[in-house]
CSV table of N, CA and C in Angstrom, one decimal:
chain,number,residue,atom,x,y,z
A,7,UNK,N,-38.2,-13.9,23.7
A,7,UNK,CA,-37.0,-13.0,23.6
A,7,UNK,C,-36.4,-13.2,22.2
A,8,UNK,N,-36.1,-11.8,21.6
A,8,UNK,CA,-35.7,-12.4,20.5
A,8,UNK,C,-34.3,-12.2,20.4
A,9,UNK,N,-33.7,-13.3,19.3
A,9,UNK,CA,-32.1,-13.2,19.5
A,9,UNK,C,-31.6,-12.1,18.4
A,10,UNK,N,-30.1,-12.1,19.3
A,10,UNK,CA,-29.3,-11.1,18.6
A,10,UNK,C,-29.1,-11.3,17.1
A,11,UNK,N,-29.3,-10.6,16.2
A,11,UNK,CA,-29.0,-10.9,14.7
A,11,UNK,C,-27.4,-10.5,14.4
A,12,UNK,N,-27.1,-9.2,15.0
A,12,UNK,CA,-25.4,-9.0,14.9
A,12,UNK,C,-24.7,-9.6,16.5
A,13,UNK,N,-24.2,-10.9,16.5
A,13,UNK,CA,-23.2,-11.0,17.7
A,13,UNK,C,-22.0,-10.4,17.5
A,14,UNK,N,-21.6,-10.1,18.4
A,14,UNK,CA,-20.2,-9.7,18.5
A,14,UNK,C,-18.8,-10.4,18.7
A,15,UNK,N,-19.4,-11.7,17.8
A,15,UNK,CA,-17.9,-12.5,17.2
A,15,UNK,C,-17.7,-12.6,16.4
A,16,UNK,N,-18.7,-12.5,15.7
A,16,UNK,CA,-18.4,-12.5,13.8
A,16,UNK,C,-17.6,-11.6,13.3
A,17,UNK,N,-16.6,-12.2,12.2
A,17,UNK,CA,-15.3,-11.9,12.3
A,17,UNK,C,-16.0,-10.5,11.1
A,18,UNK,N,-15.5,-9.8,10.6
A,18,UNK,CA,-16.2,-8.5,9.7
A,18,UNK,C,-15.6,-9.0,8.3
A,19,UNK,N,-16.5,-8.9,7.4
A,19,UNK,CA,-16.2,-9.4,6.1
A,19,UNK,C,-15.2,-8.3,5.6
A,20,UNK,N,-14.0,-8.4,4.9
A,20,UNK,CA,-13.2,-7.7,3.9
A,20,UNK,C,-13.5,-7.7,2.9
A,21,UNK,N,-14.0,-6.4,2.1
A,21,UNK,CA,-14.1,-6.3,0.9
A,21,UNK,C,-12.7,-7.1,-0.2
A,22,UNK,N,-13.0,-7.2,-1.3
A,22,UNK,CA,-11.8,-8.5,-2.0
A,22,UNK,C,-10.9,-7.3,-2.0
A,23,UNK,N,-11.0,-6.2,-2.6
A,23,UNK,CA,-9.5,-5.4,-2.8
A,23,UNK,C,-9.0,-5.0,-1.5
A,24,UNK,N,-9.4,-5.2,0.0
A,24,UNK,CA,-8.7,-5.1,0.6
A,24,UNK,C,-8.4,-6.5,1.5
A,25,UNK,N,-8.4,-7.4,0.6
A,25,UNK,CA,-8.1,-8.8,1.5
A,25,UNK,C,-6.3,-9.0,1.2
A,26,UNK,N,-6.1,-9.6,2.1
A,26,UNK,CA,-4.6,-10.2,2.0
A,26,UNK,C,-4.0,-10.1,0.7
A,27,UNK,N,-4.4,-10.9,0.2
A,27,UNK,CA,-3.8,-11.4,-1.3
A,27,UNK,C,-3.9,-10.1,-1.8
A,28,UNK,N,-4.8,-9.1,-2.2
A,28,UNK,CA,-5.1,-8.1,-3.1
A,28,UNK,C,-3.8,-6.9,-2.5
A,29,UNK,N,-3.9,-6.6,-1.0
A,29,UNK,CA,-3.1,-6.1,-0.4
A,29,UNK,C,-1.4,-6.5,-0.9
A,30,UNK,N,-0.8,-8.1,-0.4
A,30,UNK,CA,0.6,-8.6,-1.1
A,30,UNK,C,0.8,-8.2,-2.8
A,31,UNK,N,-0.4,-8.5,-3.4
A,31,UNK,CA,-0.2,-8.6,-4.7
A,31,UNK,C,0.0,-6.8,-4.9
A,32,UNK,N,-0.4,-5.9,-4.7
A,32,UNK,CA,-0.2,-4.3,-4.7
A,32,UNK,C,1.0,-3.4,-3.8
A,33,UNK,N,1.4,-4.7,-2.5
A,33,UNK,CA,3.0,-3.8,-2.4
A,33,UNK,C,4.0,-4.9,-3.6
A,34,UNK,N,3.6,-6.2,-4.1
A,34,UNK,CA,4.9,-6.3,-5.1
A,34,UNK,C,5.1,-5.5,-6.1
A,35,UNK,N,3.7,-5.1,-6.5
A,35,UNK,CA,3.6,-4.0,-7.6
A,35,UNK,C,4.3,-3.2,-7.5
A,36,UNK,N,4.2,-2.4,-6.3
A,36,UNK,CA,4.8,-1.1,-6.1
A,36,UNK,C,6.3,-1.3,-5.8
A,37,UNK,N,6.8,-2.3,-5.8
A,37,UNK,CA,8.8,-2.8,-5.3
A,37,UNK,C,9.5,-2.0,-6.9
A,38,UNK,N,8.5,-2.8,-8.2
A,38,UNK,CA,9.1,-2.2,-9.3
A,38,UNK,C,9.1,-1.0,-9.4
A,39,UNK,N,8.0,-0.2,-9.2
A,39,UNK,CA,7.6,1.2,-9.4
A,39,UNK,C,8.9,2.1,-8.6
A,40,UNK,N,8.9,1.9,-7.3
A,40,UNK,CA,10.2,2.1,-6.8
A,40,UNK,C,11.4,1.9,-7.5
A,41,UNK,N,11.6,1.2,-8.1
A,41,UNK,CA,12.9,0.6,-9.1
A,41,UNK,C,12.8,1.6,-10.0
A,42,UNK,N,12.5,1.7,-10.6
A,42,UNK,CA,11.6,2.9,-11.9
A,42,UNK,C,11.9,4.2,-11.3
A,43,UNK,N,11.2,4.5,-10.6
A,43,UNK,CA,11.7,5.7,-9.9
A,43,UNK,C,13.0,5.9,-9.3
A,44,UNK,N,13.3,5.0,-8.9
A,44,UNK,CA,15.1,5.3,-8.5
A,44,UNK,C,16.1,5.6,-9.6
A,45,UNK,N,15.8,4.7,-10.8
A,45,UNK,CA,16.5,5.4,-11.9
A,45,UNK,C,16.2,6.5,-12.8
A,46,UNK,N,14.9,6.8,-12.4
A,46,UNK,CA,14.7,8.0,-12.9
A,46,UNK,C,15.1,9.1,-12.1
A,47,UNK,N,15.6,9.2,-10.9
A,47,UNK,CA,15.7,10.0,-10.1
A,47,UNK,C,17.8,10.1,-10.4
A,48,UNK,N,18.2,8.6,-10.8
A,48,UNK,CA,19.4,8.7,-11.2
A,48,UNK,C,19.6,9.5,-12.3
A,49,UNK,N,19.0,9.1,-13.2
A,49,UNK,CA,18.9,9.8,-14.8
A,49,UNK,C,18.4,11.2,-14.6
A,50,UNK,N,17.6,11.9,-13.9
A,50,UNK,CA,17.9,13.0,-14.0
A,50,UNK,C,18.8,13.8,-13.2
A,51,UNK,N,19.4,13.5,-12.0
A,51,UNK,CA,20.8,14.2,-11.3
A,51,UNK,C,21.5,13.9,-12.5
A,52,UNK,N,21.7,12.4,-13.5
A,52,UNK,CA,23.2,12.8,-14.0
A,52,UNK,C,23.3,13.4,-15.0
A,53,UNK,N,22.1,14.0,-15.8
A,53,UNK,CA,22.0,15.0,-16.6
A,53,UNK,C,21.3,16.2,-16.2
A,54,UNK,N,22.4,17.6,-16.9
A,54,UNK,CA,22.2,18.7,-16.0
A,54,UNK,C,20.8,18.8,-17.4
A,55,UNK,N,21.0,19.0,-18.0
A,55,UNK,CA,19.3,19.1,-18.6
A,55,UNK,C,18.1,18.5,-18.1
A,56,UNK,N,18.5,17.1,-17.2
A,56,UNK,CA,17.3,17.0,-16.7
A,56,UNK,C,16.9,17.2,-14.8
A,57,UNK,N,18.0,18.1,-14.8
A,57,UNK,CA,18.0,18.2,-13.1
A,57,UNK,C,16.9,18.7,-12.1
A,58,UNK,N,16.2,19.9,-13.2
A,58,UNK,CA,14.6,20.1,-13.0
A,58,UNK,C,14.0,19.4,-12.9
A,59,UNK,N,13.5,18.3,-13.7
A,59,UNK,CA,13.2,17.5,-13.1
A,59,UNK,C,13.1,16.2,-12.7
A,60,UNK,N,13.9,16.1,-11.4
A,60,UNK,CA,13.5,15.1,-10.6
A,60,UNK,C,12.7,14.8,-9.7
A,61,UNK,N,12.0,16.1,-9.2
A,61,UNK,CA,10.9,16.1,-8.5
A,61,UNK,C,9.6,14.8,-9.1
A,62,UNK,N,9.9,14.5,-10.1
A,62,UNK,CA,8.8,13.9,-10.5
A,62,UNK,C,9.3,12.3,-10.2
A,63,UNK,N,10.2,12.0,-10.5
A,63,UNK,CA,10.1,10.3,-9.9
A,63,UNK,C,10.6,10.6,-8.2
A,64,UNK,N,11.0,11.6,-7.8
A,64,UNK,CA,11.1,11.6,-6.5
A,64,UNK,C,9.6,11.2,-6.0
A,65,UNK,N,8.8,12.1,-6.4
A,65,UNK,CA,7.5,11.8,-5.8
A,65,UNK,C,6.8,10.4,-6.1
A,66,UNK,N,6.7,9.8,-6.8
A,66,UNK,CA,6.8,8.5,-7.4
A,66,UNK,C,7.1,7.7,-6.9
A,67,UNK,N,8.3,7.7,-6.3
A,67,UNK,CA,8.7,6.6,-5.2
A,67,UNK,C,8.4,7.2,-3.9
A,68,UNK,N,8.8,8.6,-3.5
A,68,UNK,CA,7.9,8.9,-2.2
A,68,UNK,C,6.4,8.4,-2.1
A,69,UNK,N,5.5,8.8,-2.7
A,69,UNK,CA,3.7,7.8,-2.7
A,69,UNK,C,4.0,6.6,-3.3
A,70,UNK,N,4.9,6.0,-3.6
A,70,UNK,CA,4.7,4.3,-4.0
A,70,UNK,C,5.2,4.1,-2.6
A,71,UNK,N,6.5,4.4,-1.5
A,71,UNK,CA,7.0,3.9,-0.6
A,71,UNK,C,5.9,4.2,0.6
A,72,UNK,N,5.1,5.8,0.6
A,72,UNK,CA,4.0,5.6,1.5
A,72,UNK,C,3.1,4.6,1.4
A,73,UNK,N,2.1,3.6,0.1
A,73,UNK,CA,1.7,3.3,-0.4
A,73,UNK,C,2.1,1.8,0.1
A,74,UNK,N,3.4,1.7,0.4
A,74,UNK,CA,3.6,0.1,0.8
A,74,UNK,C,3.7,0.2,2.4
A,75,UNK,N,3.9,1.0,2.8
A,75,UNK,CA,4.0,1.5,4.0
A,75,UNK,C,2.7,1.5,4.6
A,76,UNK,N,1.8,2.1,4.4
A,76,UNK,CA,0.3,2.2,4.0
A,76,UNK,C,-0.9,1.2,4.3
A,77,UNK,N,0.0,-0.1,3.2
A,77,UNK,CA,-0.9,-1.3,3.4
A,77,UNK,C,-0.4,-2.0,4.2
A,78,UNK,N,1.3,-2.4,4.7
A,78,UNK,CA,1.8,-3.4,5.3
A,78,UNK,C,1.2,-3.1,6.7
A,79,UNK,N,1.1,-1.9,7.1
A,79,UNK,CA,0.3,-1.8,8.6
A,79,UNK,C,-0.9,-1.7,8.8
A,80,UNK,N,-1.9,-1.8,7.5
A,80,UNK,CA,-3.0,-1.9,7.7
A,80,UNK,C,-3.6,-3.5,7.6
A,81,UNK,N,-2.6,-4.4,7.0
A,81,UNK,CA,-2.4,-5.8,6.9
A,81,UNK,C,-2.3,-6.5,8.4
A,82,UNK,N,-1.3,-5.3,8.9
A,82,UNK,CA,-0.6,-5.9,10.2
A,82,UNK,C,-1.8,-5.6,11.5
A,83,UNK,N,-2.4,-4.7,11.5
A,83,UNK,CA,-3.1,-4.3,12.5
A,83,UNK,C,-4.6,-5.0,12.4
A,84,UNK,N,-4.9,-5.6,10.9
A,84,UNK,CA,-6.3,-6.6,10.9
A,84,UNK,C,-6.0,-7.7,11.5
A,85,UNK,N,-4.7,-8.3,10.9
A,85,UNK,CA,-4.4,-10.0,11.4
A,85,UNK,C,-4.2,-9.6,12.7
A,86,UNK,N,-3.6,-8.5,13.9
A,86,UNK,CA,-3.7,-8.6,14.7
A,86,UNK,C,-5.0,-8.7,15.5
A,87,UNK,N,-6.2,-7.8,15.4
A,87,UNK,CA,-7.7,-7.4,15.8
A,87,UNK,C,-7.9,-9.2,15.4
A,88,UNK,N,-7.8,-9.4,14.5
A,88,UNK,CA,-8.8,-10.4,14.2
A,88,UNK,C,-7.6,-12.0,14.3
């Protein structure tokens, strides 16, 4: 009989950029980017020359806050599986 080569307890290897560490170290990144973008979004409301555009650090911090949002539950739902 021959044995199983894949059992089904072996834990599944994580590529490095999506291991823990690579994950933490990429939402601290993104805390400043949000910072960055919040004052950019200040700086252009408080100038009427630049009120056009704020869409641009809006979106900046909208995909940086999806983006932490993103990994923290995909962090949370491995350590839970596994």
């Amino acid at each position: 009989m021959q044995l199983d080569q894949n059992p089904f307890f072996r834990k599944p290897i994580t590529p490095w950029y999506d291991s823990n560490p690579a994950c933490i170290i990429l939402m601290v990144i993104m805390v400043p980017v949000m910072l960055f973008a919040l004052v950019g979004i200040w700086m252009a409301l408080t100038d009427s020359r630049l009120a056009g555009h704020a869409w641009f650090p809006g979106l900046l911090f909208g995909l940086s806050f999806f983006l932490i949002f993103k990994v923290y539950f995909r962090m949370k739902r491995r350590n839970r599986i596994s």
